[in-house]
Every structure is written in structure tokens, then in C-alpha cells.
XYZ file of C-alpha atoms in Angstrom:
365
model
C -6.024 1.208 -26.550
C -8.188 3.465 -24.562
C -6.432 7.217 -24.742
C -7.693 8.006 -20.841
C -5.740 4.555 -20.080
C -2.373 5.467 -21.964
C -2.722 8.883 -20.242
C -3.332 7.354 -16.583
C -0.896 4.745 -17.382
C 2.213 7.054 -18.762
C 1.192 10.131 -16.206
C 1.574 7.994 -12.883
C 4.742 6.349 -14.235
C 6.529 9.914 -14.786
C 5.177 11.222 -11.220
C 7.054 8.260 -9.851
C 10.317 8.927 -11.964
C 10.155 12.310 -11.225
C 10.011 11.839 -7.794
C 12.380 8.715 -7.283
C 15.139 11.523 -9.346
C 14.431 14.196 -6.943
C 15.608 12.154 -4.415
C 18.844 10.463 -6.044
C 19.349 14.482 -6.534
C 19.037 15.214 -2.811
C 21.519 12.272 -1.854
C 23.911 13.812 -4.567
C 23.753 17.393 -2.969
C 24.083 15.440 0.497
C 26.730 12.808 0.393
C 28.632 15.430 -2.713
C 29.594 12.807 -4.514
C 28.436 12.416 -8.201
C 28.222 8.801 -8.245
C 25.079 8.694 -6.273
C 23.391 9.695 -9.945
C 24.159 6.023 -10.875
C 20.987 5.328 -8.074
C 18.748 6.961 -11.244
C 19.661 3.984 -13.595
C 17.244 2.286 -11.455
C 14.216 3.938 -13.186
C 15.648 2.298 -16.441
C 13.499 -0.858 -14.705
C 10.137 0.847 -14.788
C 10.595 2.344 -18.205
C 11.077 -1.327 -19.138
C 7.693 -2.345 -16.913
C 5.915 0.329 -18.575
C 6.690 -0.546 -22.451
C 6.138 -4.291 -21.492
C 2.394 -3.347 -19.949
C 1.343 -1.072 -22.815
C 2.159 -4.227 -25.773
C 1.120 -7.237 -23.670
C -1.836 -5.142 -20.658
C -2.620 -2.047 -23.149
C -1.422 -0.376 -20.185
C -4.194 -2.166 -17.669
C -3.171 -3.438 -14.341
C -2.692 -7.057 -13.047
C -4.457 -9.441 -10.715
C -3.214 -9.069 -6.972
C -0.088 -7.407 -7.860
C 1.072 -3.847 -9.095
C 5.058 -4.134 -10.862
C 4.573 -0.505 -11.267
C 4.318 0.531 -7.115
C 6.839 -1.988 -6.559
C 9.620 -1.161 -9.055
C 8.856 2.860 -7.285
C 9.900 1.393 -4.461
C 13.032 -0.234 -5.818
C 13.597 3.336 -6.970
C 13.097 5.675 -4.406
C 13.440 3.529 -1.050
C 17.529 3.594 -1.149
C 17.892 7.299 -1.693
C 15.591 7.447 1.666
C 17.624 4.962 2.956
C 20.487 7.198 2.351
C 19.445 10.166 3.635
C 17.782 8.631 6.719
C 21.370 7.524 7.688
C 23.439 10.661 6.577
C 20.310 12.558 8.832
C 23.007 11.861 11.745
C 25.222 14.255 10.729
C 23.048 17.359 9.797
C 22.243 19.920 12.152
C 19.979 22.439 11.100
C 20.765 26.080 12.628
C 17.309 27.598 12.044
C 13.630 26.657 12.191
C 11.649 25.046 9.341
C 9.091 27.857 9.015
C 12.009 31.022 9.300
C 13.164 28.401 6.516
C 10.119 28.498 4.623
C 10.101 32.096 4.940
C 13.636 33.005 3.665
C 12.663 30.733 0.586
C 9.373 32.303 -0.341
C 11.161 35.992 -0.191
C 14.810 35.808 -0.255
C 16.652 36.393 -3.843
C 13.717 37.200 -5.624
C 13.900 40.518 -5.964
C 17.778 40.160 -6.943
C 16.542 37.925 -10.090
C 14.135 40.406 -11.378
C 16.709 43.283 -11.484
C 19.393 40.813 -12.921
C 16.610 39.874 -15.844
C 15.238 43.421 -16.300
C 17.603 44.637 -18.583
C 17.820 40.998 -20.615
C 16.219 40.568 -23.604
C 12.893 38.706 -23.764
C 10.851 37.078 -21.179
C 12.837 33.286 -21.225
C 15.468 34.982 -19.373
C 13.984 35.880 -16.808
C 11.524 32.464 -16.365
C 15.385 30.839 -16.180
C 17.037 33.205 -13.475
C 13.890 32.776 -11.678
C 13.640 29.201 -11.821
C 17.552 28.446 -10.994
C 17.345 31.214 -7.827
C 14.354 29.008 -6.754
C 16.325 26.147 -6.986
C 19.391 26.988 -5.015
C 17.011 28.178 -2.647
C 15.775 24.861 -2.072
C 19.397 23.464 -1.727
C 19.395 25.804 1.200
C 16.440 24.397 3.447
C 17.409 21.960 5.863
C 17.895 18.326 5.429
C 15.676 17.189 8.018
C 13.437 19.092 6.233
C 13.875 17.682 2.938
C 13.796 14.193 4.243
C 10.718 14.383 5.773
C 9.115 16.082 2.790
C 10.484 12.530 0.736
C 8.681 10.557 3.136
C 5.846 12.122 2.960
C 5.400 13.110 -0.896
C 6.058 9.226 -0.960
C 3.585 7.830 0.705
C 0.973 10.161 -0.448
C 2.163 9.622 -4.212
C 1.829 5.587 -3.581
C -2.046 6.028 -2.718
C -2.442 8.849 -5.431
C -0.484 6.730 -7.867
C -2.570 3.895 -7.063
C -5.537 5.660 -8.102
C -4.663 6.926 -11.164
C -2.918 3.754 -12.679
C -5.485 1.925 -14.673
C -7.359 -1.181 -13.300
C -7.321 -4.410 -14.348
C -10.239 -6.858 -15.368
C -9.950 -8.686 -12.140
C -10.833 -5.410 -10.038
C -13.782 -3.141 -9.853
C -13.946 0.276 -8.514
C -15.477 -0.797 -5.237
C -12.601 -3.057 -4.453
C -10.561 0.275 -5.625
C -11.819 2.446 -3.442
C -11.972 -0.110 -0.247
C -7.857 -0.873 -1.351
C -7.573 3.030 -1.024
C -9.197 3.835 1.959
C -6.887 1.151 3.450
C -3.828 2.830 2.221
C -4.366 5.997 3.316
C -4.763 4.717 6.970
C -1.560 2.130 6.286
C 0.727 5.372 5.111
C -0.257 7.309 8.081
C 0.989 4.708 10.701
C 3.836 4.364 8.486
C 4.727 8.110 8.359
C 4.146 8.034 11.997
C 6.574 4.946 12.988
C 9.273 6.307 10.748
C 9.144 10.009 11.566
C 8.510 9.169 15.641
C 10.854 6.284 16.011
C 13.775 8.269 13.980
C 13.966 11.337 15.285
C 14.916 10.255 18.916
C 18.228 11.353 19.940
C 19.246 8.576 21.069
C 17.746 6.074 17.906
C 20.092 8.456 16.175
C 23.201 7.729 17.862
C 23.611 3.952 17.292
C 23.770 3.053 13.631
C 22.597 -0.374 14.327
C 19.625 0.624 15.494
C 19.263 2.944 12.258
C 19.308 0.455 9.867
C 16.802 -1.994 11.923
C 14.375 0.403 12.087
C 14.947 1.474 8.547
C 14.415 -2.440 7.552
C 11.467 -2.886 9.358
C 9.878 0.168 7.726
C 11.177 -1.158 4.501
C 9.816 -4.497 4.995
C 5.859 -2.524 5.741
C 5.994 -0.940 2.210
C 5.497 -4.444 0.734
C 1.796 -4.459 1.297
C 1.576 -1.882 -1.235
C 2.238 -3.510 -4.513
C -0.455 -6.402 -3.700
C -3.924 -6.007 -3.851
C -4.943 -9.419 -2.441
C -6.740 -7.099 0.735
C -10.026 -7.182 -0.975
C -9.836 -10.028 -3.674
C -10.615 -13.246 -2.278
C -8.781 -16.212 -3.955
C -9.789 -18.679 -6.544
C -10.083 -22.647 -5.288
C -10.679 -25.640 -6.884
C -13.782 -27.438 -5.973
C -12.017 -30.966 -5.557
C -9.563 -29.015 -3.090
C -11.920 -26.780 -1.412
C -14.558 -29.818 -0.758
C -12.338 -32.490 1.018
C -9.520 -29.943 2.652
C -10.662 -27.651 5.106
C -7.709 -25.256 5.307
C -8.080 -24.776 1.588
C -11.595 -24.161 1.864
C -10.754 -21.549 4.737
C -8.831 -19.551 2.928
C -10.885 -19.547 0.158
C -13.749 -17.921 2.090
C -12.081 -15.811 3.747
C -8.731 -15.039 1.919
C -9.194 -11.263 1.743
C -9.625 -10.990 6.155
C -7.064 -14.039 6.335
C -4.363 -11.152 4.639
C -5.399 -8.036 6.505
C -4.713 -9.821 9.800
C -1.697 -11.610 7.749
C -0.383 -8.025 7.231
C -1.436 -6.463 10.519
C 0.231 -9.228 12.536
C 3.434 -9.936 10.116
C 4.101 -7.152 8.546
C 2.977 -3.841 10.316
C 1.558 -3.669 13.454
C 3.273 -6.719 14.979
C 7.194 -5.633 13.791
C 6.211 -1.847 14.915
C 5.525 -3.327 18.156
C 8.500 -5.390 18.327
C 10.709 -2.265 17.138
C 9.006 0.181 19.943
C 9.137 -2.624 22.848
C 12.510 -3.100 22.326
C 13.023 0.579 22.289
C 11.877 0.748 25.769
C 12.585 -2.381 27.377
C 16.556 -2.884 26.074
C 17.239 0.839 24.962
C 15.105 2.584 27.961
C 13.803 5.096 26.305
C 10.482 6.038 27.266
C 8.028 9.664 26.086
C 4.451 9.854 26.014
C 3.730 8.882 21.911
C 6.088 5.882 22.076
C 4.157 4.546 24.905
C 0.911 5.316 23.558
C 1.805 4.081 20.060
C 3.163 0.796 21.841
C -0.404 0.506 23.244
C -2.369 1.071 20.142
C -0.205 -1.481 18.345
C -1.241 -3.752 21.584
C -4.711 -3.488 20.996
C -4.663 -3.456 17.283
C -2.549 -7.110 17.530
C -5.118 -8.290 20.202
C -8.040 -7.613 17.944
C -6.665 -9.303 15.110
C -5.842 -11.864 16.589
C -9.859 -11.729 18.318
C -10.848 -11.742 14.872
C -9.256 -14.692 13.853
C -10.470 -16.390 16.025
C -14.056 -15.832 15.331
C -13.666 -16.446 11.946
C -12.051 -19.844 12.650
C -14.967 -20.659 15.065
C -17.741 -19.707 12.396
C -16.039 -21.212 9.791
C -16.295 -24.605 11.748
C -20.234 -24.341 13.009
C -20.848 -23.488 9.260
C -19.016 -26.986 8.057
C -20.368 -28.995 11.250
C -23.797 -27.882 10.078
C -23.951 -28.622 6.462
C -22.209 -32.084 7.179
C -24.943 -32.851 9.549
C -27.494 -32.190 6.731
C -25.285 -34.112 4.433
C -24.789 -31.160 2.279
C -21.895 -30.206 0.037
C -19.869 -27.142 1.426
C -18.904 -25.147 -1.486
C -16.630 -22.135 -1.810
C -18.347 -18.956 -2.267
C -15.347 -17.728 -4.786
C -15.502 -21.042 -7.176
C -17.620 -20.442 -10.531
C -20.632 -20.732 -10.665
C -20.748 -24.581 -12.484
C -18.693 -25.854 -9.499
C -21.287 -24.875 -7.511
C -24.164 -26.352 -9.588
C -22.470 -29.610 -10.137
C -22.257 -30.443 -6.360
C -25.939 -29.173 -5.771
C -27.214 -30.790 -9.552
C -29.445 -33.285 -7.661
C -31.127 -30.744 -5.532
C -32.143 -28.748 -8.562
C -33.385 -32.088 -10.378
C -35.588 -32.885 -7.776
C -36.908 -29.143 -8.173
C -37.726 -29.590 -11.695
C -39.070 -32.715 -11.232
C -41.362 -31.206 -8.768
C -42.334 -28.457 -10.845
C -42.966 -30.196 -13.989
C -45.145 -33.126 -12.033
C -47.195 -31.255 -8.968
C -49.267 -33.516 -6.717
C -52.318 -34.490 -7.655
C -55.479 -32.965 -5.603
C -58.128 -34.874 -4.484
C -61.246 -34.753 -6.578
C -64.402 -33.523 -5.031
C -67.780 -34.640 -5.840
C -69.911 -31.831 -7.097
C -71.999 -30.828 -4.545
C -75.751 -31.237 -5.856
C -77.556 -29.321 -3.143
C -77.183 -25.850 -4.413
């Protein structure tokens, strides 16, 4: 086993522990009850994933599907959950930047005189260290939450990238799955954080949890990776059933607009046109975000329908010219075996060329 791939591998598995346990410690010093810790056992499942991937993967990824992102979303999504809903009942008295303030200057100055007459330096590093913790207790919890949310989402992309590939993935599908994610987590960020904090979302529970579910149900599309592989097909199937063949051409677009429609943009719209149709409540970004997630639906759908319409000029042709239509994704002796008798007639006409016409020698010279 590569050492750079045990390091990637064991690295990004601790960032995600480490974060998932910062937040089962938040709900703790929240709800004040100490069996909220039991929400850590749940990292006992990606210790598990991790020993099972370094003996049977030597700590390489998986085709189309990431245990590791998921089971760090089994971990930290109910201690968001949590704190999302006990957000109703915190009211925070001061500002987050006098906030940020008090906890960048406040105390510190009482540690170092409390450690100045101890003995050694270790002293000190730990009166530091737990005055810079109970200052954190201190900072608001709508601060805190939205500092979860967003270390979360940026740690999925960055833990993405660091957790070794598989075989079935190359670095420019990597970097195209990235790209995507970044732009995914922002509109998540954004639906959560702008949908949430409405004063009125936050007075009806109900509503709480729907919108909590919904965002829930948009953090599947990180685990799978099926946005830029396209799907394997079997040439019997692809070469008498035309859905099959479909999505074997174009499985990778067939998911983005799969995802945009079904899983993202189309529930975000739902959630923000029932906000202002049933709920009437109305403010310049929920209207403008209910437009963008208009147009974004609209051009999906546009773009399924153009691939549906090239897809079936492409087949009308070649079944005009009585060719066989063969999947771009099959191997590569699928794909010789339907077109064997085109390349025997090539041979053929390279090993026998036509015979040219013999001249008589000219004998006026």
C-alpha cells in the first residue's frame, strides 16, 4: 500500500470524526443533557468503513459511490438537525463580530498571570487552551450553527479531494466532480441559511423539519460520483432497446438533470413556492432565488430535450444506412464485433487493390 494513500485515506477520515464530534459536543452544551454524547457512537460506523477499505481497497475509493462521505453524513447531519431545531429558542444579545472580538481578547491576559508563577511551559499551553475553549462556549448559537454548516459543506468538497481515487476515476473526472460541488454546496448553504432564518419559518415546527428534510434529502448527491462516469451497457441490450442505449450515451447529463430536477433545484423550488404562495411570505432573495431555480428547472428540462431529439436523428440515420448503433461506453470488442464485416472488407481491399490498366509503351519518343 501506497504511504501518500494510507495518509490521504486515514487524514480525511479523522477531519470528518473530528468534525462530526464537535458537533455532538455543541448539541451537548445546547440541549445540557449528557446523553446527546451517545450521537458520537455513530463514528464507530466509519472507523468500521475505514478498516474494511484499507484490507479489501488498500484504502482506494469505489466506482460511483463514496461510503466514506456518506457515513459523514450519517454522523454529523443529526447534530445539525438538532441544533437547527433548538435555533428557536436562542436569542443572541450581542453581534457576531463584538462576539468575535470579546473572544480574540477577553481572558487572555487573566491566563497568562494565572500560569506565570506555574512551573514549566505545559501549564500554561493548558490554561490557555481551556480559557479558549470556554470562550467559544460563549459565542452565540446562531453563530455556531452556521459555522457547522458551513465547515460542512466545505469539508465534503475538501474531503473529497483528498480521499484517494479509485481505478474507475481519473483526475479529470476529479476535478470536473469538484468544480460541481463547490457550486452544489453554495446553493445548499444558501437554501438552508436563507430559508431558516425567517422569522416566521422559525415559528412553526412543521415547517422546520420540512425544510430540514428537503435539505437533507440534497446532501445525497454527494456520496455518488455517477455526474461524470457514464455507465457500462451490454451490447445485446444497448443494440435492440433504445432507452438502454440512451442512457448509456448519455448517463452522466441524464443524472445532472436527474439531480437538478429531483433532488435540488426542483424540491428548493417547491420549498420556496410554497413559502410564498401558502405561508405569504415574500423579501427580495426568496423571490429572486425562486426565479433562478425557475430558470435553472426550465433549462434542464431544455436540455433534455435536445438530447432526446439528437439521440433519435443519430439512430434514424444509422438505421437508414443499415448500420449498427453501438454504445460509445461498451469495450472496445463489442464494438468491433458489430462492425467485423466492415473492417474485412477493408483488409480485403488492402491486401487485393484494383488492377490498373496496362499501357502500351509509347514508341515515338
Amino acid at each position: 500500500m501506497e504511504l501518500m494513500v494510507l495518509l490521504n485515506a486515514l487524514v480525511t477520515r479523522l477531519l470528518f470524526v473530528l468534525h462530526s464530534l464537535i458537533g455532538v459536543w455543541r448539541v451537548t452544551a445546547v440541549k445540557k443533557e449528557p446523553k446527546y454524547w451517545l450521537l458520537a457512537l455513530l463514528n464507530l460506523l466509519l472507523c468500521l468503513e475505514t478498516g474494511l477499505t484499507l484490507k479489501f481497497k488498500q484504502g482506494r475509493g469505489y466506482k460511483w459511490f463514496s461510503p466514506a462521505i456518506f457515513l459523514y453524513l450519517i454522523c454529523i447531519v443529526p447534530s445539525l438537525w438538532l441544533l437547527e431545531i433548538h435555533h428557536g429558542t436562542q436569542y443572541c444579545g450581542n453581534e457576531p463580530g463584538a462576539v468575535q472580538v470579546n473572544v480574540s481578547n477577553q481572558d487572555f491576559n487573566q491566563s497568562r498571570e494565572s500560569s506565570h508563577g506555574s512551573e514549566g511551559t505545559d501549564h500554561h499551553i493548558i490554561q490557555t487552551a481551556k480559557v479558549f475553549v470556554n470562550q467559544l462556549s460563549t459565542i452565540c448559537e446562531t453563530v455556531w450553527t452556521l459555522a457547522l454548516h458551513q465547515t460542512f459543506l466545505l469539508l465534503l468538497v475538501v474531503g473529497r479531494w483528498l480521499l484517494p481515487i479509485g481505478v474507475e476515476i481519473t483526475r479529470d473526472q476529479l476535478s470536473q466532480l469538484l468544480l460541481m460541488f463547490v457550486g452544489t454546496a453554495a446553493d445548499i448553504l444558501e437554501f438552508a441559511s436563507e430559508t431558516l432564518d425567517i422569522e416566521d419559518v422559525r415559528k412553526n415546527y412543521a415547517l422546520i423539519n420540512a425544510i430540514l428534510a428537503v435539505w437533507t434529502w440534497s446532501m445525497l448527491q454527494f456520496p455518488l460520483d455517477l455526474a461524470v462516469q457514464h455507465i457500462g451497457c451490454k451490447p445485446s441490450a444497448s443494440a435492440r432497446r433504445i432507452p438502454s442505449l440512451l442512457l448509456c450515451r448519455y448517463s452522466a447529463e441524464l443524472w445532472n438533470i436527474g439531480v437538478s430536477l429531483f433532488i435540488q433545484d426542483g424540491p428548493f423550488f417547491i420549498v420556496r413556492s410554497i413559502l410564498m404562495g401558502h405561508f405569504r411570505i415574500f423579501n427580495q432573495m426568496l423571490v429572486f432565488f425562486t426565479a433562478k431555480n425557475i430558470l435553472v428547472v426550465t433549462l434542464q428540462l431544455y436540455r433534455l430535450a435536445v438530447i432526446t431529439l439528437d439521440f433519435r436523428t443519430t439512430v434514424l440515420q444509422k438505421s437508414r444506412k443499415g448500420e449498427v448503433c453501438c454504445c460509445p461506453c461498451e469495450p472496445y470488442e463489442a464494438r468491433a464485433h458489430a462492425t467485423g464485416h466492415q473492417e474485412n472488407e477493408m483488409k480485403e481491399f488492402v491486401a487485393f487493390p484494383p488492377k490498373e490498366e496496362s499501357q502500351a509503351p509509347s514508341e515515338d519518343h
